[in-house]
Each structure stands twice: as structure tokens, then as C-alpha cells.
Coordinates of C-alpha atoms in Angstrom, one line a residue:
X1 CA -32.6 -16.6 50.7
X2 CA -35.6 -16.0 48.5
X3 CA -36.2 -17.5 45.1
X4 CA -35.8 -14.1 43.4
X5 CA -32.3 -13.6 44.9
X6 CA -31.2 -17.1 43.8
X7 CA -32.5 -16.4 40.3
X8 CA -30.6 -13.0 40.1
X9 CA -27.4 -14.8 41.2
X10 CA -27.8 -17.6 38.7
X11 CA -28.4 -15.3 35.8
X12 CA -24.8 -13.9 35.5
X13 CA -23.4 -17.4 35.9
X14 CA -25.6 -18.7 33.1
X15 CA -24.6 -15.8 30.9
X16 CA -20.9 -16.4 31.5
X17 CA -21.3 -20.1 30.7
X18 CA -23.1 -19.2 27.5
X19 CA -20.4 -16.8 26.4
X20 CA -17.7 -19.4 27.2
X21 CA -19.6 -22.0 25.2
X22 CA -19.8 -19.6 22.2
X23 CA -16.1 -19.0 22.4
X24 CA -15.4 -22.7 22.4
X25 CA -17.8 -23.2 19.5
X26 CA -16.0 -20.4 17.6
X27 CA -12.7 -22.2 18.2
X28 CA -14.3 -25.5 17.0
X29 CA -15.6 -23.7 13.9
X30 CA -12.1 -22.4 13.2
X31 CA -10.7 -25.9 13.6
X32 CA -13.3 -27.4 11.3
X33 CA -12.4 -24.7 8.7
X34 CA -8.8 -25.8 9.0
X35 CA -9.6 -29.5 8.6
X36 CA -11.8 -28.8 5.5
X37 CA -8.8 -27.5 3.6
X38 CA -7.3 -31.0 3.7
X39 CA -10.2 -32.3 1.7
X40 CA -10.7 -32.2 -2.1
X41 CA -12.9 -29.3 -3.1
X42 CA -13.2 -30.2 -6.8
X43 CA -12.5 -33.3 -8.8
X44 CA -10.7 -31.6 -11.7
X45 CA -7.4 -29.8 -11.8
X46 CA -8.8 -27.3 -14.4
X47 CA -9.4 -24.8 -11.6
X48 CA -6.2 -22.9 -10.8
X49 CA -4.3 -24.2 -7.7
X50 CA -5.3 -27.9 -8.0
X51 CA -7.8 -28.3 -5.2
X52 CA -8.2 -32.0 -5.9
X53 CA -5.6 -33.4 -3.5
X54 CA -6.6 -34.9 -0.2
X55 CA -4.3 -34.1 2.7
X56 CA -2.4 -31.3 0.9
X57 CA -4.0 -27.8 0.8
X58 CA -3.2 -25.8 -2.3
X59 CA -4.1 -22.4 -3.8
X60 CA -7.1 -20.8 -2.1
X61 CA -7.2 -23.6 0.5
X62 CA -4.0 -22.3 2.0
X63 CA -5.7 -18.9 2.6
X64 CA -8.7 -20.5 4.3
X65 CA -6.3 -22.6 6.4
X66 CA -4.5 -19.6 7.6
X67 CA -7.7 -17.7 8.4
X68 CA -9.0 -20.7 10.3
X69 CA -5.8 -21.0 12.3
X70 CA -5.9 -17.3 13.3
X71 CA -9.6 -17.8 14.4
X72 CA -8.6 -20.6 16.7
X73 CA -5.8 -18.6 18.2
X74 CA -8.0 -15.6 18.9
X75 CA -10.8 -17.9 20.2
X76 CA -8.3 -19.4 22.7
X77 CA -7.1 -15.9 23.6
X78 CA -10.7 -14.9 24.4
X79 CA -10.9 -17.9 26.7
X80 CA -8.0 -16.7 28.7
X81 CA -5.5 -19.4 27.6
X82 CA -2.2 -18.5 29.1
X83 CA 0.4 -17.0 26.7
X84 CA -2.1 -15.7 24.1
X85 CA -3.3 -12.5 25.8
X86 CA -0.8 -10.4 23.9
X87 CA -2.8 -11.1 20.7
X88 CA -5.7 -8.9 21.7
X89 CA -4.8 -6.1 24.1
X90 CA -8.0 -4.2 23.1
X91 CA -10.4 -7.2 23.2
X92 CA -11.1 -10.2 21.0
X93 CA -14.8 -10.0 19.9
X94 CA -14.4 -7.4 17.1
X95 CA -11.3 -9.2 15.9
X96 CA -13.1 -12.6 15.9
X97 CA -16.0 -11.2 13.9
X98 CA -13.7 -9.8 11.2
X99 CA -11.6 -13.0 11.1
X100 CA -14.7 -15.1 10.8
X101 CA -16.0 -12.9 7.9
X102 CA -12.6 -13.2 6.3
X103 CA -12.5 -17.0 6.4
X104 CA -16.1 -17.1 5.2
X105 CA -15.5 -14.7 2.4
X106 CA -12.3 -16.4 1.2
X107 CA -13.9 -19.9 1.3
X108 CA -17.2 -19.0 -0.3
X109 CA -15.3 -17.0 -3.0
X110 CA -13.4 -20.2 -3.9
X111 CA -16.5 -22.4 -3.9
X112 CA -18.5 -19.9 -6.0
X113 CA -15.5 -19.4 -8.4
X114 CA -15.3 -23.2 -8.9
X115 CA -19.0 -23.4 -9.7
X116 CA -18.9 -20.5 -12.1
X117 CA -15.7 -21.2 -14.0
X118 CA -16.2 -25.0 -14.3
X119 CA -19.9 -24.8 -15.2
X120 CA -22.0 -25.5 -12.1
X121 CA -21.9 -26.7 -8.5
X122 CA -21.7 -30.3 -9.8
X123 CA -18.0 -29.7 -10.1
X124 CA -17.7 -29.4 -6.3
X125 CA -16.5 -32.4 -4.3
X126 CA -18.0 -33.0 -0.8
X127 CA -15.0 -31.3 0.7
X128 CA -16.1 -28.1 -1.0
X129 CA -19.5 -28.2 0.7
X130 CA -17.9 -29.2 4.0
X131 CA -15.6 -26.1 3.7
X132 CA -18.6 -23.8 3.0
X133 CA -20.5 -25.0 6.0
X134 CA -17.4 -25.1 8.3
X135 CA -16.5 -21.5 7.5
X136 CA -20.0 -20.4 8.3
X137 CA -19.8 -21.7 11.9
X138 CA -17.4 -19.1 13.3
X139 CA -19.5 -16.4 11.7
X140 CA -22.7 -17.6 13.5
X141 CA -21.0 -17.9 16.9
X142 CA -18.7 -14.9 16.8
X143 CA -21.6 -12.5 16.1
X144 CA -23.4 -13.8 19.2
X145 CA -20.5 -12.9 21.5
X146 CA -20.8 -9.8 23.7
X147 CA -18.4 -6.9 23.0
X148 CA -15.3 -7.2 25.2
X149 CA -13.5 -4.1 24.0
X150 CA -11.3 -2.4 26.6
X151 CA -8.7 0.3 26.9
X152 CA -5.2 -0.8 26.0
X153 CA -3.2 -1.1 29.2
X154 CA 0.5 -0.6 29.4
X155 CA 2.3 -3.8 28.4
X156 CA 4.6 -5.7 30.6
X157 CA 8.2 -4.4 30.2
X158 CA 10.4 -6.6 28.1
X159 CA 14.1 -6.7 27.6
X160 CA 15.5 -4.6 24.8
X161 CA 16.6 -7.6 22.8
X162 CA 13.1 -9.1 23.0
X163 CA 11.4 -5.9 21.7
X164 CA 14.0 -5.6 18.9
X165 CA 13.2 -9.2 17.9
X166 CA 9.5 -8.4 17.9
X167 CA 10.2 -5.5 15.4
X168 CA 12.4 -7.7 13.2
X169 CA 9.9 -10.5 13.2
X170 CA 7.0 -8.2 12.4
X171 CA 8.8 -6.8 9.4
X172 CA 9.8 -10.3 8.3
X173 CA 6.2 -11.4 8.4
X174 CA 5.0 -8.3 6.7
X175 CA 7.4 -8.7 3.9
X176 CA 6.5 -12.3 3.5
X177 CA 2.8 -11.4 3.2
X178 CA 3.5 -8.7 0.6
X179 CA 5.8 -11.0 -1.4
X180 CA 3.1 -13.7 -1.3
X181 CA 0.6 -11.2 -2.9
X182 CA 3.0 -10.1 -5.6
X183 CA 3.9 -13.7 -6.5
X184 CA 0.4 -14.9 -6.9
X185 CA 0.1 -16.5 -10.3
X186 CA -3.6 -16.3 -11.1
X187 CA -6.5 -13.9 -10.5
X188 CA -8.5 -16.2 -8.3
X189 CA -5.7 -16.6 -5.8
X190 CA -5.0 -12.9 -5.7
X191 CA -8.7 -12.1 -5.2
X192 CA -8.8 -14.5 -2.3
X193 CA -5.6 -13.0 -1.0
X194 CA -7.1 -9.5 -1.0
X195 CA -10.2 -10.7 0.9
X196 CA -8.2 -12.5 3.6
X197 CA -5.7 -9.7 3.9
X198 CA -8.3 -7.0 4.3
X199 CA -10.2 -8.8 7.0
X200 CA -7.1 -10.0 8.8
X201 CA -5.5 -6.5 8.8
X202 CA -8.7 -4.9 10.1
X203 CA -8.9 -7.6 12.8
X204 CA -5.4 -6.9 14.0
X205 CA -6.1 -3.2 14.2
X206 CA -9.3 -3.8 16.2
X207 CA -7.5 -6.2 18.5
X208 CA -5.0 -3.4 19.4
X209 CA -2.0 -5.5 18.3
X210 CA -0.9 -3.0 15.6
X211 CA -1.3 -0.1 18.1
X212 CA 1.0 -1.9 20.6
X213 CA 3.5 -2.7 17.8
X214 CA 3.5 1.0 17.0
X215 CA 4.6 1.9 20.5
X216 CA 7.5 -0.5 20.2
X217 CA 8.6 0.9 16.8
X218 CA 8.4 4.4 18.2
X219 CA 10.8 3.4 21.0
X220 CA 13.3 1.9 18.6
X221 CA 13.2 4.2 15.5
X222 CA 16.6 3.4 14.2
X223 CA 16.1 -0.4 14.5
X224 CA 12.7 0.0 12.8
X225 CA 14.3 1.9 9.9
X226 CA 17.0 -0.7 9.5
X227 CA 14.5 -3.6 9.7
X228 CA 12.2 -2.0 7.1
X229 CA 15.1 -1.5 4.7
X230 CA 16.5 -5.0 5.1
X231 CA 13.0 -6.5 4.7
X232 CA 12.4 -4.5 1.5
X233 CA 15.9 -5.2 0.1
X234 CA 15.5 -8.9 0.6
X235 CA 12.6 -9.1 -1.9
X236 CA 14.7 -9.6 -5.1
X237 CA 16.5 -12.5 -3.4
X238 CA 13.2 -14.4 -3.1
X239 CA 12.5 -14.2 -6.9
X240 CA 13.6 -16.7 -9.5
X241 CA 12.6 -14.5 -12.5
X242 CA 12.1 -10.8 -13.2
X243 CA 8.4 -11.2 -13.8
X244 CA 7.2 -10.1 -10.4
X245 CA 10.3 -8.0 -9.7
X246 CA 9.1 -5.7 -12.5
X247 CA 5.8 -5.2 -10.6
X248 CA 7.8 -4.4 -7.5
X249 CA 10.0 -1.9 -9.4
X250 CA 6.9 -0.1 -10.7
X251 CA 5.3 0.0 -7.3
X252 CA 8.4 1.7 -5.9
X253 CA 8.5 4.2 -8.7
X254 CA 4.8 5.2 -8.3
X255 CA 5.0 5.2 -4.5
X256 CA 8.0 7.5 -4.7
X257 CA 6.1 9.9 -7.0
X258 CA 3.1 9.7 -4.7
X259 CA 5.3 10.7 -1.8
X260 CA 6.3 13.8 -3.8
X261 CA 2.7 14.6 -4.6
X262 CA 2.0 14.2 -0.9
X263 CA 4.2 17.2 -0.2
X264 CA 2.0 19.3 -2.5
X265 CA -1.4 17.9 -1.5
X266 CA -0.9 16.4 1.9
X267 CA 1.3 19.0 3.6
X268 CA 0.7 22.2 1.6
X269 CA -3.0 21.4 0.7
X270 CA -2.5 22.3 -3.0
X271 CA -4.8 20.3 -5.3
X272 CA -2.5 19.4 -8.3
X273 CA -4.2 17.5 -11.1
X274 CA -1.3 17.5 -13.5
X275 CA 1.4 16.2 -11.3
X276 CA 2.3 13.3 -13.6
X277 CA 3.7 15.9 -16.1
X278 CA 6.7 16.4 -13.8
X279 CA 7.3 12.6 -13.9
X280 CA 7.2 12.9 -17.7
X281 CA 9.6 15.9 -17.6
X282 CA 12.2 13.9 -15.7
X283 CA 11.7 10.8 -17.9
X284 CA 12.0 12.7 -21.2
X285 CA 15.0 14.6 -20.0
X286 CA 16.8 11.4 -19.0
X287 CA 15.8 9.8 -22.3
X288 CA 17.2 12.8 -24.3
X289 CA 20.6 12.6 -22.6
X290 CA 20.8 8.8 -22.4
X291 CA 22.7 8.3 -25.7
X292 CA 19.9 6.6 -27.5
X293 CA 19.9 6.9 -31.3
X294 CA 16.3 8.2 -31.2
X295 CA 17.4 11.3 -29.2
X296 CA 17.6 14.7 -30.9
X297 CA 20.7 15.4 -28.7
X298 CA 23.5 13.0 -29.4
X299 CA 24.9 13.1 -25.9
X300 CA 25.2 10.4 -23.2
X301 CA 25.4 11.6 -19.7
X302 CA 26.7 9.4 -16.9
X303 CA 24.1 8.1 -14.4
X304 CA 24.6 10.8 -11.8
X305 CA 24.5 13.6 -14.3
X306 CA 21.3 12.3 -15.9
X307 CA 19.6 12.1 -12.5
X308 CA 20.6 15.6 -11.6
X309 CA 19.6 16.9 -15.0
X310 CA 16.2 15.3 -14.8
X311 CA 15.6 16.6 -11.3
X312 CA 16.8 20.1 -12.2
X313 CA 14.7 20.4 -15.3
X314 CA 11.6 19.3 -13.3
X315 CA 12.5 21.8 -10.7
X316 CA 12.6 24.6 -13.3
X317 CA 9.3 23.5 -14.7
X318 CA 7.8 23.5 -11.2
X319 CA 8.9 27.0 -10.6
X320 CA 7.9 28.2 -14.1
X321 CA 4.4 26.7 -13.8
X322 CA 4.0 27.5 -10.1
X323 CA 5.0 31.1 -10.2
X324 CA 2.1 32.4 -12.2
X325 CA -0.5 29.9 -10.9
X326 CA 0.0 29.5 -7.2
X327 CA -1.7 32.8 -6.4
X328 CA -4.9 30.9 -7.2
X329 CA -6.7 28.7 -4.7
X330 CA -8.9 25.6 -4.5
X331 CA -10.7 24.6 -7.7
X332 CA -9.1 27.3 -9.8
X333 CA -5.6 26.0 -9.0
X334 CA -6.8 22.4 -9.7
X335 CA -8.1 23.5 -13.2
X336 CA -4.9 25.3 -14.1
X337 CA -2.7 22.3 -13.0
X338 CA -4.9 19.9 -15.0
X339 CA -4.4 22.2 -18.0
X340 CA -0.7 22.1 -17.5
X341 CA -0.6 18.3 -17.5
X342 CA -2.6 18.1 -20.7
X343 CA -0.4 20.9 -22.3
X344 CA 2.7 18.9 -21.5
X345 CA 1.3 15.7 -23.1
X346 CA 0.1 17.5 -26.2
X347 CA 3.4 19.4 -26.5
X348 CA 5.7 16.4 -26.4
X349 CA 3.4 14.8 -28.9
X350 CA 3.8 17.6 -31.3
X351 CA 7.6 18.0 -31.1
X352 CA 8.0 15.6 -34.0
X353 CA 9.7 17.8 -36.7
X354 CA 6.3 18.3 -38.4
X355 CA 4.0 20.1 -36.0
X356 CA 7.0 21.5 -34.1
X357 CA 10.8 21.1 -33.7
X358 CA 12.2 17.6 -33.8
X359 CA 12.9 16.9 -30.1
X360 CA 10.7 14.2 -28.7
X361 CA 9.9 12.2 -31.8
X362 CA 6.2 13.1 -31.4
X363 CA 3.7 10.3 -30.6
X364 CA 6.3 7.7 -31.3
X365 CA 8.3 8.7 -28.3
X366 CA 11.9 7.9 -27.6
X367 CA 12.6 4.2 -27.7
X368 CA 15.8 2.1 -27.2
X369 CA 16.8 3.9 -24.0
X370 CA 20.0 2.1 -22.8
X371 CA 20.3 0.6 -19.4
X372 CA 22.0 2.7 -16.7
X373 CA 25.7 2.2 -16.1
X374 CA 27.1 3.4 -12.8
X375 CA 30.9 3.0 -12.1
X376 CA 31.0 0.1 -14.5
X377 CA 27.9 -1.6 -13.0
X378 CA 25.4 -2.2 -15.8
X379 CA 21.9 -2.3 -14.4
X380 CA 20.7 -4.2 -17.5
X381 CA 22.9 -7.3 -16.8
X382 CA 22.4 -10.0 -14.3
X383 CA 24.7 -10.1 -11.3
X384 CA 25.5 -12.7 -8.7
X385 CA 25.4 -11.5 -5.1
X386 CA 26.0 -13.9 -2.2
X387 CA 25.2 -16.8 -4.5
X388 CA 21.9 -15.3 -5.7
X389 CA 21.6 -14.2 -9.3
X390 CA 19.8 -10.8 -9.6
X391 CA 18.3 -9.9 -13.0
X392 CA 18.1 -6.4 -14.5
X393 CA 14.8 -5.5 -12.8
X394 CA 16.3 -6.6 -9.4
X395 CA 19.1 -4.1 -9.9
X396 CA 16.6 -1.3 -10.7
X397 CA 14.5 -2.4 -7.7
X398 CA 17.4 -1.9 -5.3
X399 CA 18.2 1.5 -7.0
X400 CA 14.6 2.7 -6.6
X401 CA 14.7 1.5 -3.0
X402 CA 17.6 3.8 -2.3
X403 CA 15.8 6.6 -4.2
X404 CA 12.7 6.1 -2.0
X405 CA 14.7 6.3 1.1
X406 CA 16.1 9.6 -0.1
X407 CA 12.6 10.9 -0.8
X408 CA 11.4 9.7 2.6
X409 CA 14.2 11.5 4.3
X410 CA 13.4 14.7 2.4
X411 CA 9.7 14.4 3.2
X412 CA 10.2 13.7 6.9
X413 CA 12.8 16.4 7.4
X414 CA 10.9 19.0 5.4
X415 CA 7.6 18.0 7.2
X416 CA 9.0 18.5 10.6
X417 CA 11.0 21.7 9.8
X418 CA 9.9 25.3 10.0
X419 CA 8.8 25.3 6.3
X420 CA 6.9 22.1 6.9
X421 CA 4.9 23.7 9.7
X422 CA 4.3 26.7 7.4
X423 CA 2.9 24.2 4.8
X424 CA 0.5 22.8 7.4
X425 CA -0.6 26.3 8.4
X426 CA -1.3 27.2 4.8
X427 CA -3.2 24.0 4.4
X428 CA -5.4 24.6 7.4
X429 CA -6.1 28.3 6.8
X430 CA -4.2 30.3 4.4
X431 CA -5.7 33.6 5.4
X432 CA -4.9 33.1 9.1
X433 CA -1.4 31.9 8.2
X434 CA -0.8 35.0 6.1
X435 CA -2.0 37.2 8.9
X436 CA 0.5 35.6 11.2
X437 CA 3.4 36.6 8.9
X438 CA 3.8 33.6 6.6
X439 CA 4.5 34.4 3.0
X440 CA 1.9 32.1 1.5
X441 CA 3.1 32.4 -2.1
X442 CA 6.7 31.6 -1.3
X443 CA 5.8 28.7 0.9
X444 CA 3.5 27.2 -1.7
X445 CA 6.1 27.7 -4.5
X446 CA 8.7 25.8 -2.4
X447 CA 6.3 22.9 -2.0
X448 CA 5.5 22.9 -5.7
X449 CA 9.1 23.0 -6.7
X450 CA 10.2 20.3 -4.2
X451 CA 7.4 18.0 -5.3
X452 CA 8.3 18.5 -9.0
X453 CA 12.0 17.7 -8.2
X454 CA 11.1 14.4 -6.5
X455 CA 8.9 13.4 -9.4
X456 CA 11.6 14.2 -11.9
X457 CA 14.1 12.1 -9.9
X458 CA 11.8 9.1 -10.1
X459 CA 11.1 9.8 -13.8
X460 CA 14.8 9.5 -14.7
X461 CA 14.8 5.9 -13.4
X462 CA 11.5 5.1 -14.9
X463 CA 12.7 6.0 -18.4
X464 CA 15.5 3.4 -18.2
X465 CA 13.3 0.8 -16.6
X466 CA 10.7 1.1 -19.4
X467 CA 13.4 1.6 -22.1
X468 CA 11.0 4.0 -23.8
X469 CA 8.9 7.1 -23.1
X470 CA 5.8 8.1 -25.1
X471 CA 3.2 10.9 -24.4
X472 CA 0.4 8.4 -23.6
X473 CA 2.3 7.4 -20.4
X474 CA 1.7 10.8 -18.9
X475 CA -2.0 11.7 -19.0
X476 CA -4.6 12.7 -16.4
X477 CA -6.4 9.4 -16.4
X478 CA -6.0 6.1 -18.2
X479 CA -6.0 2.3 -17.9
X480 CA -2.3 2.1 -17.2
X481 CA -0.6 3.9 -14.3
X482 CA 1.0 6.2 -13.6
X483 CA -1.4 9.1 -14.3
X484 CA -2.5 12.1 -12.2
X485 CA -5.7 10.4 -11.1
X486 CA -3.8 7.3 -10.0
X487 CA -1.3 9.3 -8.0
X488 CA -3.9 11.5 -6.4
X489 CA -6.1 8.5 -5.5
X490 CA -3.0 6.8 -3.9
X491 CA -2.4 9.8 -1.7
X492 CA -6.0 10.2 -0.6
X493 CA -6.6 6.5 -0.2
X494 CA -3.4 5.9 1.9
X495 CA -3.7 9.0 4.0
X496 CA -2.6 12.6 3.2
X497 CA 0.3 14.1 5.1
X498 CA 1.7 10.7 6.2
X499 CA 4.7 8.7 4.9
X500 CA 3.4 5.2 5.0
X501 CA -0.1 6.2 3.6
X502 CA 0.9 6.9 0.0
X503 CA 3.2 3.9 0.0
X504 CA 0.2 1.6 0.9
X505 CA -2.1 3.5 -1.5
X506 CA 0.2 3.2 -4.4
X507 CA 0.9 -0.5 -3.7
X508 CA -2.8 -1.4 -3.6
X509 CA -3.8 0.7 -6.6
X510 CA -1.0 -0.7 -8.8
X511 CA -1.1 -4.3 -7.7
X512 CA -4.8 -4.8 -8.1
X513 CA -5.1 -3.8 -11.8
X514 CA -1.7 -5.5 -12.5
X515 CA -3.0 -8.8 -11.0
X516 CA -6.6 -8.5 -12.1
X517 CA -6.2 -7.6 -15.8
X518 CA -10.0 -7.3 -16.4
X519 CA -10.1 -4.4 -14.0
X520 CA -7.8 -2.2 -16.0
X521 CA -10.6 -0.9 -18.2
X522 CA -12.6 -0.1 -15.1
X523 CA -9.8 1.6 -13.2
X524 CA -11.5 5.0 -12.9
X525 CA -14.7 3.4 -11.8
X526 CA -12.8 1.5 -9.1
X527 CA -11.1 4.7 -8.0
X528 CA -14.5 6.4 -7.7
X529 CA -16.1 3.6 -5.7
X530 CA -13.0 3.4 -3.4
X531 CA -13.0 7.1 -2.7
X532 CA -16.8 7.2 -2.0
X533 CA -16.4 4.3 0.5
X534 CA -13.4 6.0 2.0
X535 CA -15.3 9.3 2.5
X536 CA -18.1 7.4 4.2
X537 CA -16.2 5.1 6.5
X538 CA -12.7 6.5 6.8
X539 CA -12.3 10.0 5.5
X540 CA -8.8 10.4 7.0
X541 CA -7.4 7.5 4.8
X542 CA -6.2 4.0 5.5
X543 CA -3.3 5.3 7.5
X544 CA -3.8 8.7 9.1
X545 CA -1.9 10.9 11.5
X546 CA -3.2 11.9 14.9
X547 CA -4.4 15.3 13.7
X548 CA -6.5 13.9 10.9
X549 CA -8.1 11.3 13.2
X550 CA -9.0 13.9 15.8
X551 CA -10.5 16.2 13.1
X552 CA -12.7 13.5 11.6
X553 CA -13.5 11.6 14.8
X554 CA -13.8 14.2 17.5
X555 CA -16.6 12.3 19.3
X556 CA -15.1 8.9 19.0
X557 CA -13.2 7.1 21.8
X558 CA -9.8 6.3 20.3
X559 CA -8.7 3.5 22.7
X560 CA -5.9 2.3 20.4
X561 CA -3.2 4.9 20.1
X562 CA -1.6 5.6 16.8
X563 CA 2.0 6.6 16.1
X564 CA 3.3 8.7 13.3
X565 CA 7.0 9.1 13.1
X566 CA 7.7 11.9 10.7
X567 CA 11.4 12.1 11.7
X568 CA 12.2 8.5 10.9
X569 CA 10.0 8.0 7.9
X570 CA 8.0 5.2 9.5
X571 CA 4.4 5.6 10.5
X572 CA 2.0 3.0 11.7
X573 CA -1.4 4.3 12.4
X574 CA -4.6 3.0 13.8
X575 CA -6.8 1.8 10.9
X576 CA -10.1 1.5 12.6
X577 CA -11.8 4.1 14.6

């Protein structure tokens, strides 16, 4: 055998040894990152989270610890350790890169925040420097690994009970992660949470784990729906006060309205820039019939009648506004709907008995809206259920959860029906759809009216949750959601035409300004930056259906399948193409 042949045979072996060594080094870097969280990062407790204790991670250290642990697990999976292959059916390298960046970003954010807020790097303990160096090690080694991406193979068949346990466990973990974010007590921890969550979620998508979970949820749709509802309903039972439950209630309200807008924008393709006005119609209607002394109509409807009245009035407004305007298309329709939204806000501000009839109390709005009472159950009072005391906002949370389920059912059934297919046809090409016999005006009017009805339904609950309604709550854009710009951004960011997309979009867009108060004044700037980045890197939205993915990524190899379940209201889509 010649020397050349020996050299050629030795080269692959050397390369394999090098890759194995890099993977072990990545695991060691993840372990070092974990150990660094048991050191003191600063000597003063002035920084939120108290990072001064040895042997007990706190605050941002916990996030770094979790990211380091996941790095170790994926590093061991890349080495072929038995029992960990399920973590990365599509390969480990891309996931390791994202996880390493997540741990690095979270740790360095904490170190920089300590230095900035406390007045210099002198406030860092040696543990802070150790953490900064340790978190950089996985980044250096992971980016030297070769790409091991592969098509996702069919998983090994599991018993039904095991697959159901996987679904239940996944929703339990997901609800815990969401609850952790809502319960964060200070801006620094929430910012670190966002960094870690973003990179970890992207890593799970790239590893193919979410795609495989999608296949399991598609197989057991009913179990998935029940698990999702139970996980969401369990949230109030994890709270000791109503502080964070109020945030969750508002998220559900705005997500429900965003789902209604998704019918108009996502399915029918109608750009509505004044949609928040329908939410205001429902809220003002409920306030006027609530029995408050500030109402011009001295009546008090029961809960079910107030809900039906608000939805019906919003439906009428949708038809009245849609009938003369839906013959327009594109930008012209957007301008008209924007005008309608502003006309509504100005009108309710002028119905004060001076500029117009005394109906809405003008700019002062309608205050002192009483809590809902349904069959003797007062939503404004605390109630004890199974030994847990639920406050007023917890009651409204469970009510809005039921309302959201209703909206999801309406959306899913309508989207998969004959009228839903007509909406999609109108959205894709109205001229061609009309030539095929679809009555475009009637179809669009139905979408407009249905979307308005769902918004009015949510508005009736919002009025009682806020206990007051004022014109400033329903404008095109502003620092406080909901507004039309917020709702439209939630639909586009999450993914038009899907069910889970607007839910994710509304959650992110509400939680971030609510937790990071300084961002409220720059909300529109944030929306603009987010949409620009979205158009560049993921034009189909964070969660997209199969059609949108194929339209925007025709030349890409989609090795991780996505699943969109319009019939069940559950969609889990591939987030990285």
C-alpha cells in the first residue's frame, strides 16, 4: 500500500476524531456554563434577582443554567448517546449553534446589565467573568462543527398511551414556560427570558423536534384540544394575586380580536385598518346596557343578553360599513376602513350632550361598569375552587378562555367550509374567483360581518374587565393596545390564515410592552422593525400554513414537515425554513 493511499484513509479518521472532540468540547462548555451559575456574579443585591449567593442560582442565572443544560443534552445527542436521539431527528449542529448563541446572549446580557446599572464592571464578582468566558466556549466549538442536517425519518411506533403522555407533557411544559414569562417581576429577567426563549424555540424547530410533535398532535386531535384547554385553564390556579392574571386576561381578549381580524385579513385578504372600532362598538354597547349610572340608557341586561346585544350591534355596523365599501380593493379599501375607525373614535367623543346627543359621555367615557353576574355568579368576587381562591380577573380569564374556544371553533369551521374556500379564492385572485362563479361582494361582506361580530363579542367582556370605556382606547395606533396597528401586526407577525399564529403574535406584542414599560413609547417603532425583519427572513409569519411556506420558499428543501389543523383549532408549524 502506497503512502498516498494511507494518507487518504487516515484523513477521514482524523476528521471524525476532530468532530468528536469538538462535540465533547461543546458539552464541556455547556457544563462549565451550568457550573458558573452556582457562583456569585455580583457582590451587591441591588441588581434584581440577587446574584450574590454561592451555590444557589437566582434570576438570570437560572436562565443561563437551563440553556447550559440543554446544550449538554444536545451535545450528548450529537455524540450518539443512547436514549437522546429523539431530541434531534433533523440533526444537532444547527440546534447547538442556536442554543450556544442563546446561552451566550443571556449570560452576556446579565453581565452587561450589572455593569451598566451598578456603575461599572467593578461591580462584577469573579463568577461573572467566569460565566462570560464559559458561555463563549460552546459558541466557539459549535460553529466549527460540520452540518449534520438530515431528512426526518419516520419515528419508531409507540403505544397510544405513550404518545398521549407526550402530548400532555408537551403542553404542561409549554404552559410552564409561558407562565414563567408572565410572572417575571422585573424587566431584566424578562429580557433575558425573551433571549433564551427565542433561541431555544428556534433550536427545537431546527432540530426537527417540533415537527415530530406536530405529527403526534395531528394523530390525536381531540386529546390535543383537551390538553391545550386544561393547560390554559390551569394558569389562574398558579397565581397568588391578580397582578399577572390581568395581563393574561388582556392577552386573551386581544388574541380573540386578532383571530377575528384574521378572518378578514388572513382568509379573505381584506386589509382592514379600522378593525378596532368593532371592538369599541361591542364595548360601548355592553357599557350602555350594563346598568351603570353613567349610561344614557337606564337599563341592565343580564350577561347573555349583553353579549348578544354587543355582538349583534357590531354585526350591524359591519354590514353597514362593509356594504358600500367592499366594492373597493387593496389600498382604497384600507383607506376607507382607516377612515371608519377614526370616525368611530371621533363620534363617540362628540356624543357628550354638547357637540351631539348625550349617549357616550364624550371624552370622559362610561365609567363604573359593574362586574358581570351570570346565574348568581359574580365575576367581580373571589371564589374558592378545589381549595384555590380565584380573584376577579381569574374569573374573567376563564370566561375569555371559553370565548376564545368559541372563536377558534368558528374560525376553523368557517375556514374549512365552502365559504372559507371562497374566501381563500378571493384572497388569491378575486378576478379569477369571480370568473368561476363566486359572488365576491357577498363573500367579502360575510367575512367582514363575521369578523365584526367576533370583535364585538370580545368587546363586551373587555368593557367589564376594564370597568370603563373611553374613546382613546380605540384608535388606529397608540402606546396602549388594543389598536388597529397592534391587531394587524399580531396577525402578520404570527402568520395570516392560521389559528395559532395570531395567538402567538398577540401574546408577544402585548407581553413585551407590558413587561418592558420603557418600550411603550416606541411601540410603533418596534412594530416597524419587527415587520421589516419578518419580511426579510420569514415573510410567511412565525407560524405559517403549508400553502404560505410553499409560496415563499418554493426553492427551499423543507425537510421538517409542518402541520396545520384547521378543523381542530390547533396548528403547529415549522418556524425555520
